[in-house]
PDB file of C-alpha atoms in Angstrom:
ATOM      1  CA  MET A   6     156.843 -88.952 -36.028  1.00  0.00           C
ATOM      2  CA  ALA A   7     154.931 -90.177 -33.021  1.00  0.00           C
ATOM      3  CA  LEU A   8     157.775 -90.592 -30.848  1.00  0.00           C
ATOM      4  CA  PRO A   9     158.729 -87.906 -29.085  1.00  0.00           C
ATOM      5  CA  LEU A  10     162.569 -87.653 -30.764  1.00  0.00           C
ATOM      6  CA  ARG A  11     163.588 -84.051 -30.180  1.00  0.00           C
ATOM      7  CA  PRO A  12     163.849 -84.634 -26.425  1.00  0.00           C
ATOM      8  CA  LEU A  13     165.671 -87.756 -27.034  1.00  0.00           C
ATOM      9  CA  THR A  14     168.402 -86.384 -29.237  1.00  0.00           C
ATOM     10  CA  ARG A  15     169.110 -83.832 -26.454  1.00  0.00           C
ATOM     11  CA  GLY A  16     170.280 -86.578 -24.611  1.00  0.00           C
ATOM     12  CA  LEU A  17     168.925 -88.911 -21.852  1.00  0.00           C
ATOM     13  CA  ALA A  18     171.337 -88.404 -19.347  1.00  0.00           C
ATOM     14  CA  SER A  19     168.488 -87.418 -16.903  1.00  0.00           C
ATOM     15  CA  ALA A  20     166.783 -90.584 -17.911  1.00  0.00           C
ATOM     16  CA  ALA A  21     169.789 -92.483 -16.651  1.00  0.00           C
ATOM     17  CA  LYS A  22     169.459 -90.631 -13.376  1.00  0.00           C
ATOM     18  CA  GLY A  23     166.210 -92.417 -13.023  1.00  0.00           C
ATOM     19  CA  GLY A  24     163.972 -89.529 -12.617  1.00  0.00           C
ATOM     20  CA  HIS A  25     161.987 -87.679 -15.177  1.00  0.00           C
ATOM     21  CA  GLY A  26     163.040 -86.718 -18.551  1.00  0.00           C
ATOM     22  CA  GLY A  27     162.369 -89.574 -20.536  1.00  0.00           C
ATOM     23  CA  ALA A  28     160.157 -87.472 -23.039  1.00  0.00           C
ATOM     24  CA  GLY A  29     160.143 -83.869 -22.133  1.00  0.00           C
ATOM     25  CA  GLY A  30     156.833 -83.646 -20.562  1.00  0.00           C
ATOM     26  CA  PRO A  31     153.724 -81.356 -21.387  1.00  0.00           C
ATOM     27  CA  PRO A  32     153.829 -77.372 -21.164  1.00  0.00           C
ATOM     28  CA  PRO A  33     153.532 -76.082 -17.449  1.00  0.00           C
ATOM     29  CA  GLN A  34     149.869 -75.090 -17.805  1.00  0.00           C
ATOM     30  CA  ASP A  35     149.094 -78.808 -18.608  1.00  0.00           C
ATOM     31  CA  ARG A  36     151.094 -80.594 -15.660  1.00  0.00           C
ATOM     32  CA  ARG A  37     147.969 -81.170 -13.343  1.00  0.00           C
ATOM     33  CA  ALA A  38     146.043 -82.705 -15.968  1.00  0.00           C
ATOM     34  CA  HIS A  39     148.678 -84.848 -17.832  1.00  0.00           C
ATOM     35  CA  PRO A  40     151.517 -86.096 -15.070  1.00  0.00           C
ATOM     36  CA  ALA A  41     154.866 -86.077 -16.923  1.00  0.00           C
ATOM     37  CA  PRO A  42     155.704 -89.350 -18.595  1.00  0.00           C
ATOM     38  CA  SER A  43     158.618 -91.217 -16.806  1.00  0.00           C
ATOM     39  CA  ALA A  44     161.790 -92.393 -18.235  1.00  0.00           C
ATOM     40  CA  ALA A  45     160.726 -95.873 -17.881  1.00  0.00           C
ATOM     41  CA  ARG A  46     157.885 -95.386 -19.998  1.00  0.00           C
ATOM     42  CA  THR A  47     160.424 -93.902 -22.791  1.00  0.00           C
ATOM     43  CA  TRP A  48     162.658 -97.003 -22.592  1.00  0.00           C
ATOM     44  CA  ARG A  49     159.451 -99.435 -22.634  1.00  0.00           C
ATOM     45  CA  LEU A  50     158.373 -97.952 -25.709  1.00  0.00           C
ATOM     46  CA  LEU A  51     161.799 -97.988 -27.349  1.00  0.00           C
ATOM     47  CA  THR A  52     162.045-101.624 -26.203  1.00  0.00           C
ATOM     48  CA  PHE A  53     158.905-102.832 -27.967  1.00  0.00           C
ATOM     49  CA  VAL A  54     159.069-100.481 -30.968  1.00  0.00           C
ATOM     50  CA  LEU A  55     162.722-100.177 -31.792  1.00  0.00           C
ATOM     51  CA  ALA A  56     164.731-103.132 -30.099  1.00  0.00           C
ATOM     52  CA  LEU A  57     162.479-106.259 -30.272  1.00  0.00           C
ATOM     53  CA  PRO A  58     161.255-105.577 -33.790  1.00  0.00           C
ATOM     54  CA  SER A  59     164.903-105.025 -35.031  1.00  0.00           C
ATOM     55  CA  VAL A  60     165.843-108.319 -33.114  1.00  0.00           C
ATOM     56  CA  ALA A  61     163.000-110.012 -34.891  1.00  0.00           C
ATOM     57  CA  LEU A  62     164.212-108.542 -38.105  1.00  0.00           C
ATOM     58  CA  CYS A  63     167.962-109.592 -37.678  1.00  0.00           C
ATOM     59  CA  THR A  64     166.539-113.155 -36.943  1.00  0.00           C
ATOM     60  CA  PHE A  65     164.557-113.278 -40.009  1.00  0.00           C
ATOM     61  CA  ASN A  66     167.601-112.168 -41.934  1.00  0.00           C
ATOM     62  CA  SER A  67     169.821-114.680 -40.605  1.00  0.00           C
ATOM     63  CA  TYR A  68     167.004-117.485 -41.299  1.00  0.00           C
ATOM     64  CA  LEU A  69     167.087-116.378 -44.893  1.00  0.00           C
ATOM     65  CA  HIS A  70     170.809-116.696 -45.223  1.00  0.00           C
ATOM     66  CA  SER A  71     170.997-120.083 -43.476  1.00  0.00           C
ATOM     67  CA  GLY A  72     171.505-123.497 -44.935  1.00  0.00           C
ATOM     68  CA  HIS A  73     174.074-125.842 -45.955  1.00  0.00           C
ATOM     69  CA  ARG A  74     176.819-124.616 -47.942  1.00  0.00           C
ATOM     70  CA  PRO A  75     179.713-126.717 -49.626  1.00  0.00           C
ATOM     71  CA  ARG A  76     182.465-126.465 -47.220  1.00  0.00           C
ATOM     72  CA  PRO A  77     185.959-125.569 -48.558  1.00  0.00           C
ATOM     73  CA  GLU A  78     188.279-128.747 -49.688  1.00  0.00           C
ATOM     74  CA  PHE A  79     190.813-129.571 -46.986  1.00  0.00           C
ATOM     75  CA  ARG A  80     194.564-128.835 -47.707  1.00  0.00           C
ATOM     76  CA  PRO A  81     197.013-129.245 -44.872  1.00  0.00           C
ATOM     77  CA  TYR A  82     198.524-125.728 -44.942  1.00  0.00           C
ATOM     78  CA  GLN A  83     201.232-125.389 -42.661  1.00  0.00           C
ATOM     79  CA  HIS A  84     200.176-121.950 -41.313  1.00  0.00           C
ATOM     80  CA  LEU A  85     196.897-123.063 -40.129  1.00  0.00           C
ATOM     81  CA  ARG A  86     195.736-125.332 -37.374  1.00  0.00           C
ATOM     82  CA  ILE A  87     199.096-125.146 -35.464  1.00  0.00           C
ATOM     83  CA  ARG A  88     199.775-127.402 -32.830  1.00  0.00           C
ATOM     84  CA  THR A  89     202.836-126.700 -30.942  1.00  0.00           C
ATOM     85  CA  LYS A  90     201.470-127.655 -27.647  1.00  0.00           C
ATOM     86  CA  PRO A  91     198.101-129.827 -26.977  1.00  0.00           C
ATOM     87  CA  TYR A  92     195.231-127.801 -25.640  1.00  0.00           C
ATOM     88  CA  PRO A  93     194.447-128.280 -22.069  1.00  0.00           C
ATOM     89  CA  TRP A  94     191.033-129.740 -22.599  1.00  0.00           C
ATOM     90  CA  GLY A  95     189.808-132.789 -24.299  1.00  0.00           C
ATOM     91  CA  ASP A  96     192.154-134.679 -26.332  1.00  0.00           C
ATOM     92  CA  GLY A  97     194.297-131.600 -26.810  1.00  0.00           C
ATOM     93  CA  ASN A  98     193.633-131.728 -30.408  1.00  0.00           C
ATOM     94  CA  HIS A  99     190.075-130.117 -30.761  1.00  0.00           C
ATOM     95  CA  THR A 100     189.531-126.009 -30.470  1.00  0.00           C
ATOM     96  CA  LEU A 101     187.134-125.253 -27.750  1.00  0.00           C
ATOM     97  CA  PHE A 102     184.160-124.498 -30.161  1.00  0.00           C
ATOM     98  CA  HIS A 103     185.280-127.254 -32.731  1.00  0.00           C
ATOM     99  CA  ASN A 104     182.441-127.963 -35.162  1.00  0.00           C
ATOM    100  CA  SER A 105     183.055-130.974 -36.809  1.00  0.00           C
ATOM    101  CA  HIS A 106     181.048-130.232 -40.024  1.00  0.00           C
ATOM    102  CA  VAL A 107     182.959-127.346 -40.619  1.00  0.00           C
ATOM    103  CA  ASN A 108     186.202-127.115 -38.678  1.00  0.00           C
ATOM    104  CA  PRO A 109     189.047-129.666 -39.972  1.00  0.00           C
ATOM    105  CA  LEU A 110     191.614-131.158 -37.551  1.00  0.00           C
ATOM    106  CA  PRO A 111     195.145-130.666 -38.919  1.00  0.00           C
ATOM    107  CA  THR A 112     194.780-134.084 -40.487  1.00  0.00           C
ATOM    108  CA  GLY A 113     191.768-133.480 -42.205  1.00  0.00           C
ATOM    109  CA  TYR A 114     187.774-133.252 -41.566  1.00  0.00           C
ATOM    110  CA  GLU A 115     186.168-135.733 -39.249  1.00  0.00           C
ATOM    111  CA  HIS A 116     183.198-136.734 -41.163  1.00  0.00           C
ATOM    112  CA  PRO A 117     183.446-137.807 -44.837  1.00  0.00           C
TER     113      PRO A 117
ATOM    114  CA  MET B  10     205.726-126.195 -65.392  1.00  0.00           C
ATOM    115  CA  LEU B  11     205.966-125.643 -61.685  1.00  0.00           C
ATOM    116  CA  ASP B  12     207.597-128.812 -60.667  1.00  0.00           C
ATOM    117  CA  VAL B  13     210.945-128.232 -59.169  1.00  0.00           C
ATOM    118  CA  GLU B  14     212.934-130.747 -61.246  1.00  0.00           C
ATOM    119  CA  ALA B  15     212.327-128.906 -64.576  1.00  0.00           C
ATOM    120  CA  GLN B  16     213.846-125.807 -63.618  1.00  0.00           C
ATOM    121  CA  GLU B  17     217.312-125.370 -64.000  1.00  0.00           C
ATOM    122  CA  PRO B  18     219.640-122.628 -62.980  1.00  0.00           C
ATOM    123  CA  PRO B  19     220.849-120.464 -65.645  1.00  0.00           C
ATOM    124  CA  LYS B  20     224.195-121.005 -66.836  1.00  0.00           C
ATOM    125  CA  GLY B  21     227.472-119.045 -65.803  1.00  0.00           C
ATOM    126  CA  LYS B  22     228.408-116.774 -63.027  1.00  0.00           C
ATOM    127  CA  TRP B  23     225.827-114.057 -61.926  1.00  0.00           C
ATOM    128  CA  SER B  24     226.487-111.105 -59.951  1.00  0.00           C
ATOM    129  CA  THR B  25     224.393-109.914 -56.699  1.00  0.00           C
ATOM    130  CA  PRO B  26     221.029-108.643 -56.885  1.00  0.00           C
ATOM    131  CA  PRO B  27     220.901-104.979 -57.748  1.00  0.00           C
ATOM    132  CA  PHE B  28     219.430-102.381 -55.603  1.00  0.00           C
ATOM    133  CA  ASP B  29     215.511-102.732 -55.481  1.00  0.00           C
ATOM    134  CA  PRO B  30     214.054 -99.460 -54.352  1.00  0.00           C
ATOM    135  CA  ARG B  31     210.761-101.287 -53.230  1.00  0.00           C
ATOM    136  CA  PHE B  32     212.877-103.094 -50.233  1.00  0.00           C
ATOM    137  CA  PRO B  33     215.356-100.243 -49.249  1.00  0.00           C
ATOM    138  CA  SER B  34     215.869-101.510 -45.859  1.00  0.00           C
ATOM    139  CA  GLN B  35     218.378-103.844 -44.344  1.00  0.00           C
ATOM    140  CA  ASN B  36     215.587-106.565 -43.956  1.00  0.00           C
ATOM    141  CA  GLN B  37     215.343-108.313 -47.154  1.00  0.00           C
ATOM    142  CA  ILE B  38     212.951-110.958 -46.392  1.00  0.00           C
ATOM    143  CA  ARG B  39     210.221-109.460 -48.600  1.00  0.00           C
ATOM    144  CA  ASN B  40     212.661-109.034 -51.480  1.00  0.00           C
ATOM    145  CA  CYS B  41     213.529-112.684 -51.359  1.00  0.00           C
ATOM    146  CA  TYR B  42     209.564-113.699 -51.166  1.00  0.00           C
ATOM    147  CA  GLN B  43     208.526-111.325 -53.946  1.00  0.00           C
ATOM    148  CA  ASN B  44     211.096-112.699 -56.289  1.00  0.00           C
ATOM    149  CA  PHE B  45     210.435-116.105 -55.441  1.00  0.00           C
ATOM    150  CA  LEU B  46     206.522-115.641 -56.151  1.00  0.00           C
ATOM    151  CA  ASP B  47     207.416-113.521 -59.228  1.00  0.00           C
ATOM    152  CA  TYR B  48     209.742-116.139 -60.470  1.00  0.00           C
ATOM    153  CA  HIS B  49     206.944-118.754 -60.162  1.00  0.00           C
ATOM    154  CA  ARG B  50     204.418-116.436 -61.511  1.00  0.00           C
ATOM    155  CA  CYS B  51     206.505-115.646 -64.551  1.00  0.00           C
ATOM    156  CA  LEU B  52     206.994-119.352 -65.131  1.00  0.00           C
ATOM    157  CA  LYS B  53     203.403-120.014 -64.932  1.00  0.00           C
ATOM    158  CA  THR B  54     202.009-117.556 -67.311  1.00  0.00           C
ATOM    159  CA  ARG B  55     205.020-117.944 -69.828  1.00  0.00           C
ATOM    160  CA  THR B  56     204.259-121.506 -70.269  1.00  0.00           C
ATOM    161  CA  ARG B  57     200.733-121.083 -70.099  1.00  0.00           C
ATOM    162  CA  ARG B  58     201.440-118.933 -73.435  1.00  0.00           C
ATOM    163  CA  GLY B  59     203.750-121.089 -74.810  1.00  0.00           C
ATOM    164  CA  LYS B  60     206.554-118.724 -74.431  1.00  0.00           C
ATOM    165  CA  SER B  61     210.214-119.122 -73.628  1.00  0.00           C
ATOM    166  CA  THR B  62     210.820-118.969 -69.889  1.00  0.00           C
ATOM    167  CA  GLN B  63     214.091-117.242 -70.397  1.00  0.00           C
ATOM    168  CA  PRO B  64     213.288-113.766 -68.865  1.00  0.00           C
ATOM    169  CA  CYS B  65     212.287-115.328 -65.699  1.00  0.00           C
ATOM    170  CA  GLU B  66     215.884-116.720 -65.070  1.00  0.00           C
ATOM    171  CA  TYR B  67     216.533-113.112 -63.495  1.00  0.00           C
ATOM    172  CA  TYR B  68     213.685-113.605 -60.662  1.00  0.00           C
ATOM    173  CA  PHE B  69     215.459-117.218 -60.167  1.00  0.00           C
ATOM    174  CA  ARG B  70     218.898-115.638 -59.718  1.00  0.00           C
ATOM    175  CA  VAL B  71     217.804-112.835 -57.463  1.00  0.00           C
ATOM    176  CA  TYR B  72     215.871-115.195 -54.789  1.00  0.00           C
ATOM    177  CA  HIS B  73     218.275-117.719 -54.927  1.00  0.00           C
ATOM    178  CA  SER B  74     221.106-114.829 -53.938  1.00  0.00           C
ATOM    179  CA  LEU B  75     218.568-113.580 -51.241  1.00  0.00           C
ATOM    180  CA  CYS B  76     216.885-116.337 -49.838  1.00  0.00           C
ATOM    181  CA  PRO B  77     218.111-118.956 -47.506  1.00  0.00           C
ATOM    182  CA  ILE B  78     218.161-122.314 -49.045  1.00  0.00           C
ATOM    183  CA  SER B  79     216.069-124.033 -46.371  1.00  0.00           C
ATOM    184  CA  TRP B  80     213.194-121.521 -46.937  1.00  0.00           C
ATOM    185  CA  VAL B  81     213.660-122.319 -50.800  1.00  0.00           C
ATOM    186  CA  GLU B  82     213.432-125.813 -50.321  1.00  0.00           C
ATOM    187  CA  SER B  83     210.645-125.768 -47.844  1.00  0.00           C
ATOM    188  CA  TRP B  84     208.594-123.541 -50.312  1.00  0.00           C
ATOM    189  CA  ASN B  85     209.101-125.705 -53.290  1.00  0.00           C
ATOM    190  CA  GLU B  86     208.214-128.793 -51.235  1.00  0.00           C
ATOM    191  CA  GLN B  87     204.909-127.117 -50.326  1.00  0.00           C
ATOM    192  CA  ILE B  88     204.491-126.010 -53.829  1.00  0.00           C
ATOM    193  CA  LYS B  89     204.778-129.975 -54.749  1.00  0.00           C
ATOM    194  CA  ASN B  90     202.330-130.776 -52.405  1.00  0.00           C
ATOM    195  CA  GLY B  91     199.847-128.043 -53.207  1.00  0.00           C
ATOM    196  CA  ILE B  92     200.011-126.454 -49.835  1.00  0.00           C
ATOM    197  CA  PHE B  93     202.125-123.354 -50.738  1.00  0.00           C
ATOM    198  CA  ALA B  94     200.097-120.160 -49.118  1.00  0.00           C
ATOM    199  CA  GLY B  95     201.086-117.980 -51.538  1.00  0.00           C
ATOM    200  CA  LYS B  96     199.397-116.783 -54.645  1.00  0.00           C
ATOM    201  CA  ILE B  97     201.173-118.147 -57.868  1.00  0.00           C
TER     202      ILE B  97
END
């Protein structure tokens, strides 16, 4: 692999310290010609090669799974949508992140 | 079927439910509920197959002995309204 993974598996505690240690470094005789890569370079590499592509892949995956589904029919079950005391916000009947398309109130869905 | 009015208690006296090793402790709530479910499941499958529901009377007797009447009434009400939460 192009990534210098073996030094990474040894743990990057030294990278956390902020100093050198992100990717091992060249053998001693080369140190004047090739200065040791810093920890910042390692993390920047990881961000652009691993983290951001993963985010893009996961976004694409959620897009593929998106779309309207038929919502379940409403049944006034007594163990759900319990209101022993009104919520301290709004009209006291809507949950904090109420979504009227998919969340019914205790009496039923709001939109037909 | 599952409508409450069609279910009549069996005739005669019946004795206390026998020891059920699935529920050995003092708390018999689960025993009550399990027999209630079993009675209704038994009714449902027997009537679906057109057989006599006489064997289901055992479960009826057990849950009537064990369950608080208010629970039985509220469950029957929920079954009638289609909002009973158990799997029957």
